[in-house]
Each structure stands twice: as C-alpha cells, then as structure tokens.
Tab-separated table of C-alpha atoms in Angstrom:
chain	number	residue	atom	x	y	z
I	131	UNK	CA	-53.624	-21.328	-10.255
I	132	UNK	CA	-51.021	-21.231	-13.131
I	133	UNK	CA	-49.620	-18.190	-11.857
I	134	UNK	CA	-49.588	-19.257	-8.468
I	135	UNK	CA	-47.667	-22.500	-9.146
I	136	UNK	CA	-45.395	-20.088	-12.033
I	137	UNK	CA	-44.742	-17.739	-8.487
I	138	UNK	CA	-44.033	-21.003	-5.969
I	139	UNK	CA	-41.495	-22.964	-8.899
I	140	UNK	CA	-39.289	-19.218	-9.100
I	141	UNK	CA	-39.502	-19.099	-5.309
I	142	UNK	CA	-37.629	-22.239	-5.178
I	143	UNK	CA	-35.653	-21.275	-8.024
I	144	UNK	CA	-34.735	-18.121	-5.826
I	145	UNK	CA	-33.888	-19.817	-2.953
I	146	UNK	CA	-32.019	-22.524	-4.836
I	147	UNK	CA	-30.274	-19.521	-6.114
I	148	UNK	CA	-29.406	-18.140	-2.847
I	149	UNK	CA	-28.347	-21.536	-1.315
I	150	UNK	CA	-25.784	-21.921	-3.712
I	151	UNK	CA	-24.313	-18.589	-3.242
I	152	UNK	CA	-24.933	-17.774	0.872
I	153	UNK	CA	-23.894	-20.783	2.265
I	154	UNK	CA	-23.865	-21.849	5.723
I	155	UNK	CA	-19.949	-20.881	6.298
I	156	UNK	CA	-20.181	-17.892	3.830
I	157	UNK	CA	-23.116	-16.483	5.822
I	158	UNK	CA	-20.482	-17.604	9.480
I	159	UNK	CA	-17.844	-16.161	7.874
I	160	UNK	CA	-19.104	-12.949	6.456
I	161	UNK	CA	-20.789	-12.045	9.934
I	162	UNK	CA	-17.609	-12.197	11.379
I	163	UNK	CA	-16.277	-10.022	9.360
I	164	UNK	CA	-18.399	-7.334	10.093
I	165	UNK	CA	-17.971	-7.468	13.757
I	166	UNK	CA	-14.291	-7.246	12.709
I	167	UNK	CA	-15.015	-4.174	10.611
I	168	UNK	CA	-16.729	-2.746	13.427
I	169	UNK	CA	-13.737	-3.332	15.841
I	170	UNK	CA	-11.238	-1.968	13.159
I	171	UNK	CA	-13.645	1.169	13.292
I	172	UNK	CA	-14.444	1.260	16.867
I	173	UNK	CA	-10.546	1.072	17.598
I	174	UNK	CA	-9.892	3.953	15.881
I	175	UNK	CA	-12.607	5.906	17.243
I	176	UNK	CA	-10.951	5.137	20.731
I	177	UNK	CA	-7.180	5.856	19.414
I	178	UNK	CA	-8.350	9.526	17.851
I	179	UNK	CA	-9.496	9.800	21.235
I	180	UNK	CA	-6.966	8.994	22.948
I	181	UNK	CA	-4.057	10.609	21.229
I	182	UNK	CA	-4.306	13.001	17.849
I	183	UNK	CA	-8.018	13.891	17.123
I	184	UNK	CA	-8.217	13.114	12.972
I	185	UNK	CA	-11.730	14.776	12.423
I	186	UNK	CA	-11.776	13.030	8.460
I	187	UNK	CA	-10.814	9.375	10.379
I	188	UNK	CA	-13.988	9.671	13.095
I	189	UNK	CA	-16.600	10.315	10.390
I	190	UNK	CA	-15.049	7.515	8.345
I	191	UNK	CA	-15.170	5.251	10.815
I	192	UNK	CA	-18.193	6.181	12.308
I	193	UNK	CA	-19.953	5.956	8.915
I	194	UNK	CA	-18.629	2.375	8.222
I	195	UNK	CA	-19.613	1.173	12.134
I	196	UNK	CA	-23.432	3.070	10.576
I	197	UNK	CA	-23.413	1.466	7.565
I	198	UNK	CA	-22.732	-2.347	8.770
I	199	UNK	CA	-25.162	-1.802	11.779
I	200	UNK	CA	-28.052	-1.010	9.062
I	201	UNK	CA	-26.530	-3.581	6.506
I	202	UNK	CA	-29.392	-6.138	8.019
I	203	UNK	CA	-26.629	-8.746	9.140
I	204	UNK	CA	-29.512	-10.478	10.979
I	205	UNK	CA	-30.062	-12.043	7.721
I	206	UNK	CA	-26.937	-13.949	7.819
I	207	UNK	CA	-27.957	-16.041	10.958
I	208	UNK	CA	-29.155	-18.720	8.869
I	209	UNK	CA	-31.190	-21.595	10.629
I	210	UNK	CA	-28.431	-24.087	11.656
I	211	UNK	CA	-25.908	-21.320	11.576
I	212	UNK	CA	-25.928	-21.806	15.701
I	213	UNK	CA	-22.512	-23.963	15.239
I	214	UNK	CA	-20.534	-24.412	12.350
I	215	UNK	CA	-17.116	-23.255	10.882
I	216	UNK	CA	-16.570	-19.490	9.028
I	217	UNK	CA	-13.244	-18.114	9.311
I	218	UNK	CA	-13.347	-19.337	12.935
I	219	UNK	CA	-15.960	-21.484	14.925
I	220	UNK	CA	-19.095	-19.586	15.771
I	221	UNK	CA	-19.125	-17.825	19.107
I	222	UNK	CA	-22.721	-17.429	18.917
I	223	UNK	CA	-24.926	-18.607	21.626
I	224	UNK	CA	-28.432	-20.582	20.832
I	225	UNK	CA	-30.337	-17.725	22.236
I	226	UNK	CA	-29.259	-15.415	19.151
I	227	UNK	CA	-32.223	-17.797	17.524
I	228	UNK	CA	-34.690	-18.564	20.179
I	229	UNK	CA	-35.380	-14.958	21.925
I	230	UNK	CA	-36.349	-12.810	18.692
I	231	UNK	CA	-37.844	-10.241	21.284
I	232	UNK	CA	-34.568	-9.992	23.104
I	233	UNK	CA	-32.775	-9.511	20.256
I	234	UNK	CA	-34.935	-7.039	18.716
I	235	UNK	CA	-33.913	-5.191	21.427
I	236	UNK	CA	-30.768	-4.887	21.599
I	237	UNK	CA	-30.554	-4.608	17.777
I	238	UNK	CA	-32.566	-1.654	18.046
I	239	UNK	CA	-30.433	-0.402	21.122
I	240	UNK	CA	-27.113	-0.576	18.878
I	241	UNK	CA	-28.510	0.987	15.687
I	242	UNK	CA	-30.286	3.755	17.358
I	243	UNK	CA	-26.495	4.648	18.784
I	244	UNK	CA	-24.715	3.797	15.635
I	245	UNK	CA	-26.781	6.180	13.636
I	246	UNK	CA	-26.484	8.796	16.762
I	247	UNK	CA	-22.245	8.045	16.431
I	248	UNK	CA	-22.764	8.737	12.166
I	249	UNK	CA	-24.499	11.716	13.228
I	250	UNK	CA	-22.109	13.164	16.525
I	251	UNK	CA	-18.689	12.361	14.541
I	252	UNK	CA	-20.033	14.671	11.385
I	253	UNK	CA	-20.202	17.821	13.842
I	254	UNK	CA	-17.258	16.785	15.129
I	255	UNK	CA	-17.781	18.040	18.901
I	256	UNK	CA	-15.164	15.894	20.923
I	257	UNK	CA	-16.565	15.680	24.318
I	258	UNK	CA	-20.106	14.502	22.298
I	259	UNK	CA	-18.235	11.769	20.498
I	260	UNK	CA	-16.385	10.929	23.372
I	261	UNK	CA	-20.352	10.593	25.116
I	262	UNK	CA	-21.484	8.918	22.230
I	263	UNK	CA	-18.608	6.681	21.661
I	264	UNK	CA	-19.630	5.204	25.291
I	265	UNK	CA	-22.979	4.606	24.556
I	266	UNK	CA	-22.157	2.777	20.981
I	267	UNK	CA	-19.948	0.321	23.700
I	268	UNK	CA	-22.710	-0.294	25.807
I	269	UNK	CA	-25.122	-1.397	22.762
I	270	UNK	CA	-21.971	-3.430	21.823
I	271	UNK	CA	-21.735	-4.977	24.991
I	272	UNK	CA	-25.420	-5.379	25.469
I	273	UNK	CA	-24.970	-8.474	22.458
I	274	UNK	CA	-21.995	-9.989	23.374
I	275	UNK	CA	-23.260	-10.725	27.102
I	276	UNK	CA	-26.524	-12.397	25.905
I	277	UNK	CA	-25.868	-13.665	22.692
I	278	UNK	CA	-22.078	-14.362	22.348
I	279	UNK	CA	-20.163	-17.320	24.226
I	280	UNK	CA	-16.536	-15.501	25.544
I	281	UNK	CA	-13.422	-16.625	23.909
T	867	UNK	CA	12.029	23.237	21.725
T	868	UNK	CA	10.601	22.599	24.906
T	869	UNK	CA	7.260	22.239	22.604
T	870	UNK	CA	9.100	20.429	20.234
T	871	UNK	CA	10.423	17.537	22.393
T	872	UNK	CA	6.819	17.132	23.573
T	873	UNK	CA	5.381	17.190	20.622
T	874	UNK	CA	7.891	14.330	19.645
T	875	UNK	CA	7.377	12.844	23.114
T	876	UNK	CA	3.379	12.586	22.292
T	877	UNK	CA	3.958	11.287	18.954
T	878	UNK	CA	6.026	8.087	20.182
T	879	UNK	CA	3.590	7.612	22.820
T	880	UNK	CA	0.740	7.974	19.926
T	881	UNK	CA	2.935	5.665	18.066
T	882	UNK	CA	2.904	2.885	20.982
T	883	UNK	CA	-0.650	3.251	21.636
T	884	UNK	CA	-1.346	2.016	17.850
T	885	UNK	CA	1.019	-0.124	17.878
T	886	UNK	CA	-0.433	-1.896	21.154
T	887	UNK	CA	-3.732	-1.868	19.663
T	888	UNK	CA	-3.581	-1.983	15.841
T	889	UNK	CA	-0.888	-5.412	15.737
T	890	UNK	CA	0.150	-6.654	12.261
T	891	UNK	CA	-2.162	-9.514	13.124
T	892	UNK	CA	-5.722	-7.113	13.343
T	893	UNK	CA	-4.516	-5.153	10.628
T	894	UNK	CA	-4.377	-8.288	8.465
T	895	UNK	CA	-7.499	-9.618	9.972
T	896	UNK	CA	-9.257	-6.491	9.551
T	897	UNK	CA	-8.615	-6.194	6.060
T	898	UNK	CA	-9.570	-9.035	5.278
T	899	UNK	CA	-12.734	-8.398	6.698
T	900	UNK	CA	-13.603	-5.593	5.073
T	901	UNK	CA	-13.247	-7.398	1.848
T	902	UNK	CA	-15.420	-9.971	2.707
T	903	UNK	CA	-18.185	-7.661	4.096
T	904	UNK	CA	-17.760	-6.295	0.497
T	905	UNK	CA	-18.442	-9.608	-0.811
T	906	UNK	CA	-21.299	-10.429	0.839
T	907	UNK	CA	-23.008	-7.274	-0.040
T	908	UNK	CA	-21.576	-7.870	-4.139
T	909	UNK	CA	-23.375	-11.208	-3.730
T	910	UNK	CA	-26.839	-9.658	-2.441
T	911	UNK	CA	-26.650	-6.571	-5.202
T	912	UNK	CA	-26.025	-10.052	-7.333
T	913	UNK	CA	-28.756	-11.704	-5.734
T	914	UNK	CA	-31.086	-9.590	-6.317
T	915	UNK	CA	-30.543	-8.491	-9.727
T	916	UNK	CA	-30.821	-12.301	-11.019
T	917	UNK	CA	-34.341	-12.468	-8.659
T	918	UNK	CA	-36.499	-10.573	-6.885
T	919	UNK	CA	-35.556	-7.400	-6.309
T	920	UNK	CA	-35.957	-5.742	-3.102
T	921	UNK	CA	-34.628	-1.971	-3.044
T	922	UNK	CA	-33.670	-1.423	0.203
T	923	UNK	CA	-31.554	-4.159	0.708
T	924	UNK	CA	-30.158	-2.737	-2.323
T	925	UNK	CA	-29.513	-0.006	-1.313
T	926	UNK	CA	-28.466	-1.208	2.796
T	927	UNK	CA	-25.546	-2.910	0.403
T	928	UNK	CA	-24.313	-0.289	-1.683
T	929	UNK	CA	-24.180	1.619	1.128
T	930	UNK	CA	-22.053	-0.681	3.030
T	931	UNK	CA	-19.833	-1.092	0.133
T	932	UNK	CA	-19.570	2.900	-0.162
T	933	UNK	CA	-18.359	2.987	3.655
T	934	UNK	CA	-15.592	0.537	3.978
T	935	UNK	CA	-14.435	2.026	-0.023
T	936	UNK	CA	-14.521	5.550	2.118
T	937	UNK	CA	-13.138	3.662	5.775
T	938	UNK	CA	-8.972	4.013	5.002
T	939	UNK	CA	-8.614	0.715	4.788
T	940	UNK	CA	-5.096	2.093	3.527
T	941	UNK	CA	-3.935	2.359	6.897
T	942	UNK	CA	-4.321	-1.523	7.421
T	943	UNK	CA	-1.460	-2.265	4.645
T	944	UNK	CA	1.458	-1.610	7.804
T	945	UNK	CA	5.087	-1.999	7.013
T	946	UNK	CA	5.905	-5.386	7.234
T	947	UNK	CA	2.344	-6.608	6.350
T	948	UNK	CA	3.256	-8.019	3.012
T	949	UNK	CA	3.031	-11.514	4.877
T	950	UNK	CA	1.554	-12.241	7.945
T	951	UNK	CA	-1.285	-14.401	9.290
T	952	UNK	CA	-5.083	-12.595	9.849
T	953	UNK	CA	-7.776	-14.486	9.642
T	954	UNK	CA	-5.610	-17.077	7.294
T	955	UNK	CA	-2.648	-15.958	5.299
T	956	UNK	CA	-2.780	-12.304	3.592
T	957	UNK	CA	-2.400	-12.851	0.180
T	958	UNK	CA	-1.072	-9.250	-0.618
T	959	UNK	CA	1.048	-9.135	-3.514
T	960	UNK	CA	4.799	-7.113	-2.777
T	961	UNK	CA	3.454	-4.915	-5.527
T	962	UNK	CA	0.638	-3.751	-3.394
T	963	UNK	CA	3.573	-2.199	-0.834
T	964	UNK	CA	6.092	-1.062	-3.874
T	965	UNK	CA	3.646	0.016	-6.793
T	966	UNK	CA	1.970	3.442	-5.065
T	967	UNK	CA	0.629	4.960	-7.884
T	968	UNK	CA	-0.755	1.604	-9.447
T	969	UNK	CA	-2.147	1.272	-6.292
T	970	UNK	CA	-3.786	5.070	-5.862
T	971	UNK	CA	-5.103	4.516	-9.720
T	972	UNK	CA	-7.108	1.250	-8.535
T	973	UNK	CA	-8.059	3.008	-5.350
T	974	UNK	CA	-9.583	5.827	-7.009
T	975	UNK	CA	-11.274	3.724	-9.716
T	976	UNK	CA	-12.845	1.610	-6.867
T	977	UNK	CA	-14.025	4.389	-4.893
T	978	UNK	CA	-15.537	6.368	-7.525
T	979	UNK	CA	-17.683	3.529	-8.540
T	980	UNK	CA	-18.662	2.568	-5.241
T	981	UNK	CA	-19.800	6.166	-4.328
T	982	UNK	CA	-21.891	6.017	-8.020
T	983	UNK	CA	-23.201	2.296	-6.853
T	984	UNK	CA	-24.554	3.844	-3.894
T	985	UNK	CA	-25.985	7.082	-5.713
T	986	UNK	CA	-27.607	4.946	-8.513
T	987	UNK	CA	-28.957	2.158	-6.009
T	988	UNK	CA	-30.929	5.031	-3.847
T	989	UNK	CA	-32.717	5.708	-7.726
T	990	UNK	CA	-33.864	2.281	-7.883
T	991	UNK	CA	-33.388	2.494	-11.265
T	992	UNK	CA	-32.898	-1.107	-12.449
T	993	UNK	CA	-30.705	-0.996	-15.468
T	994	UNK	CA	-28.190	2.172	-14.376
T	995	UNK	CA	-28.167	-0.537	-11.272
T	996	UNK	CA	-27.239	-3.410	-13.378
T	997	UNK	CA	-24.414	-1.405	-15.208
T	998	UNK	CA	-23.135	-0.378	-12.429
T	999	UNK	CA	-22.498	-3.048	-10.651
T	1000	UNK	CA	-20.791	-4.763	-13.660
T	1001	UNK	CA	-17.945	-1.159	-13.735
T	1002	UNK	CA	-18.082	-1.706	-9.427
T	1003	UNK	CA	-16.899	-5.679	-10.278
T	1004	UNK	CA	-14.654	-4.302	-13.063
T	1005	UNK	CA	-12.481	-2.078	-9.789
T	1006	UNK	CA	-12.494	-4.800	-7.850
T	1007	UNK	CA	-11.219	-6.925	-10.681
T	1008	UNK	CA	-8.642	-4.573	-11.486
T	1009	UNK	CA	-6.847	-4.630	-7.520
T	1010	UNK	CA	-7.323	-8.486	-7.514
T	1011	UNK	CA	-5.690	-8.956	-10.611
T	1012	UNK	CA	-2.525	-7.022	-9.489
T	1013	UNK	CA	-1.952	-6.817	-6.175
T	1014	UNK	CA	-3.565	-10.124	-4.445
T	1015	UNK	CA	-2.600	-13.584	-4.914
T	1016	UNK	CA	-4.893	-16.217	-6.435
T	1017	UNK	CA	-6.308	-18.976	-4.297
C-alpha cells in the first residue's frame, strides 16, 4: 500500500514535472516545427529532383523527414491542444483527437513511406526516389485533408 | 562552349528554381524549426533522465537530434539572412555570416556529440546517457553563446 501510494505521489511528481516543461504552446509550437522540418526536407528532395541530383543532400534529407516521422510527435497533441497559439494558431482540426483509428492509419501510412524514402535515397536509384518521393506526398497529403483546416 | 553555356544556362535556371522555392522567409522559418524540434527532443532526453525512463523514446530523440545535426541546415543561413522575419525575427548574430571557422569549430563540436548522443542512447546505458547529454548541451551552448542573440 506504501509503495503503491510512494508510485502514485512520483507519478504526479512526473507529470507535474512534465507540465512545467511541455506546455500547451511548447507542445503547438514544437509540432509545427517539425512539419516545417519536414517541408525544408521534402523541398529539397523535390529541387535535387528537379535540377542537380546531390546524392549526400537526398539521404540527409530523407533521414531527417525518417527520423521526425518516428520521433512519436503524436505525443505532442496534448488534450486541449485542438486550438491554441504556438508559433502560429493551430491548423489542426478536432478530428486529429476524436478518430484515433483514422489516425492510426494514416500515421502508419506516412511512416511506412518515410522509412521506405530513408531506405530508397541510401541506394540512391533516381527513378526509385523519384517513385518513392510520390508516395511519401500522398501519406503527407493523406493528414492534411482529414486532420488539418487549409490556410 | 556550346556545353558550357548550357551548363551555365542550367545553373541559373537551378538557381531560380531555389530561389522560387527556398525564399529568405522559409529559410528563416525553417531554421528555426529545426532548432526547436531539437529542443523538444533536449527536453524529453531531460525528461526522462529526471523521471522515468523510457528507452525508446530515448532513443526516437537522439535520433532526431542526430538527423537535423546531419540535415545541412548550413544551407538555410542565405546571403542576406542575417535579418529577416521566419517564424518571428531570426536572431542570428552578423558573426554567424562573417566568423566561418568559429562557426565550422561549433558545427563540428555539435555534430560529433549528437552522433555520440545517438550511439550511447541505443546502449541504454544510463550514466554514459546522462554525460552525454550534459557535453550535447555544452555544443549547443557554445553556438548560442556566439552567434544568436539573447531573448
């Protein structure tokens, strides 16, 4: 019983701890920033090719677009992070919270290509990463239109 | 010289491409982006060295951090960049455009102990993880200290 009561005080210690450090606009904020990352990364993808194939740039980017996609930024969608400031208003829609199933799905979808993109950029076969590339964009897409008001 | 002119031809064109896609604005905004993806995943290594520890988020962040350390964020610091609005106001310091081989030393520094943060996080090895995420805070430090602006 001791223990038990020892185990529920340093889970609210733990949480406390986490409150003070992730909140609500952090956890807005720093979600953005990783669908920013991705752009950056997902830009360059599309500009090496488009114009001057950099080998070194694709596997960097594609690596970075891998990492953040298996970062587990489903843990910064707080509850009561459906509105609220980070560096801009959130775009994200009140499904995002309500259909897990839905978004366990698309989730899936875009991490199964990410890691595919990590994989295709490191053998560096252009008309595979151009494939692949087109694929990622779908699993992109597949969020924004169900989960992500338009600008 | 028929090659040449091409050549120089595709190069402007390459040029123009960037530039229509890669403005001073998403450079700025990008950047700034992958520092705070950085920060969020400093906070969780953070996190969960002061409480419980879970490994694989451990390691998910290390990871993350190694990545964007490994992206070229380089290439976001355009000419011209030294002011400019991203998300909010860069708060580059000249230095960061004038001092290369500051800058490199810093660079190198940072990425070296991000690629050992992710090495020693995949151990799980709880003290080589606490020390090295105090020399990983040290790197940042060290760029913050001479080439960003305080708040």
């Amino acid at each position: 019983m001791k223990t038990k009561l020892v185990a529920v005080l340093l889970s609210f210690g733990l949480v406390a701890v986490a409150l003070a450090e992730i909140t609500p606009s952090k956890a807005i904020k720093w979600r953005q920033s990783g669908y920013a990352v991705m752009a950056w990364n997902m830009t360059r993808i599309k500009l090496n090719l488009e114009g001057t194939f950099n080998k070194q740039e694709v596997i960097a980017a594609a690596n970075t677009i891998q990492a953040i996609a298996n970062s587990g930024m489903g843990s910064l969608y707080l509850p009561g992070t459906n509105e609220g400031l980070g560096w801009e208003e959130t775009r994200v829609k009140e499904e995002l919270f309500s259909d897990k199933e839905g978004v366990a799905k698309v989730a899936k979808a875009f991490n199964k290509e990410a890691n595919a993109m990590a994989k295709v950029a490191a053998s560096g076969d252009l008309n595979a990463i151009k494939d692949q590339f087109g694929k990622l964009g779908e699993t992109c897409k597949g969020c924004h239109d169900g989960y992500r008001h338009e600008d």
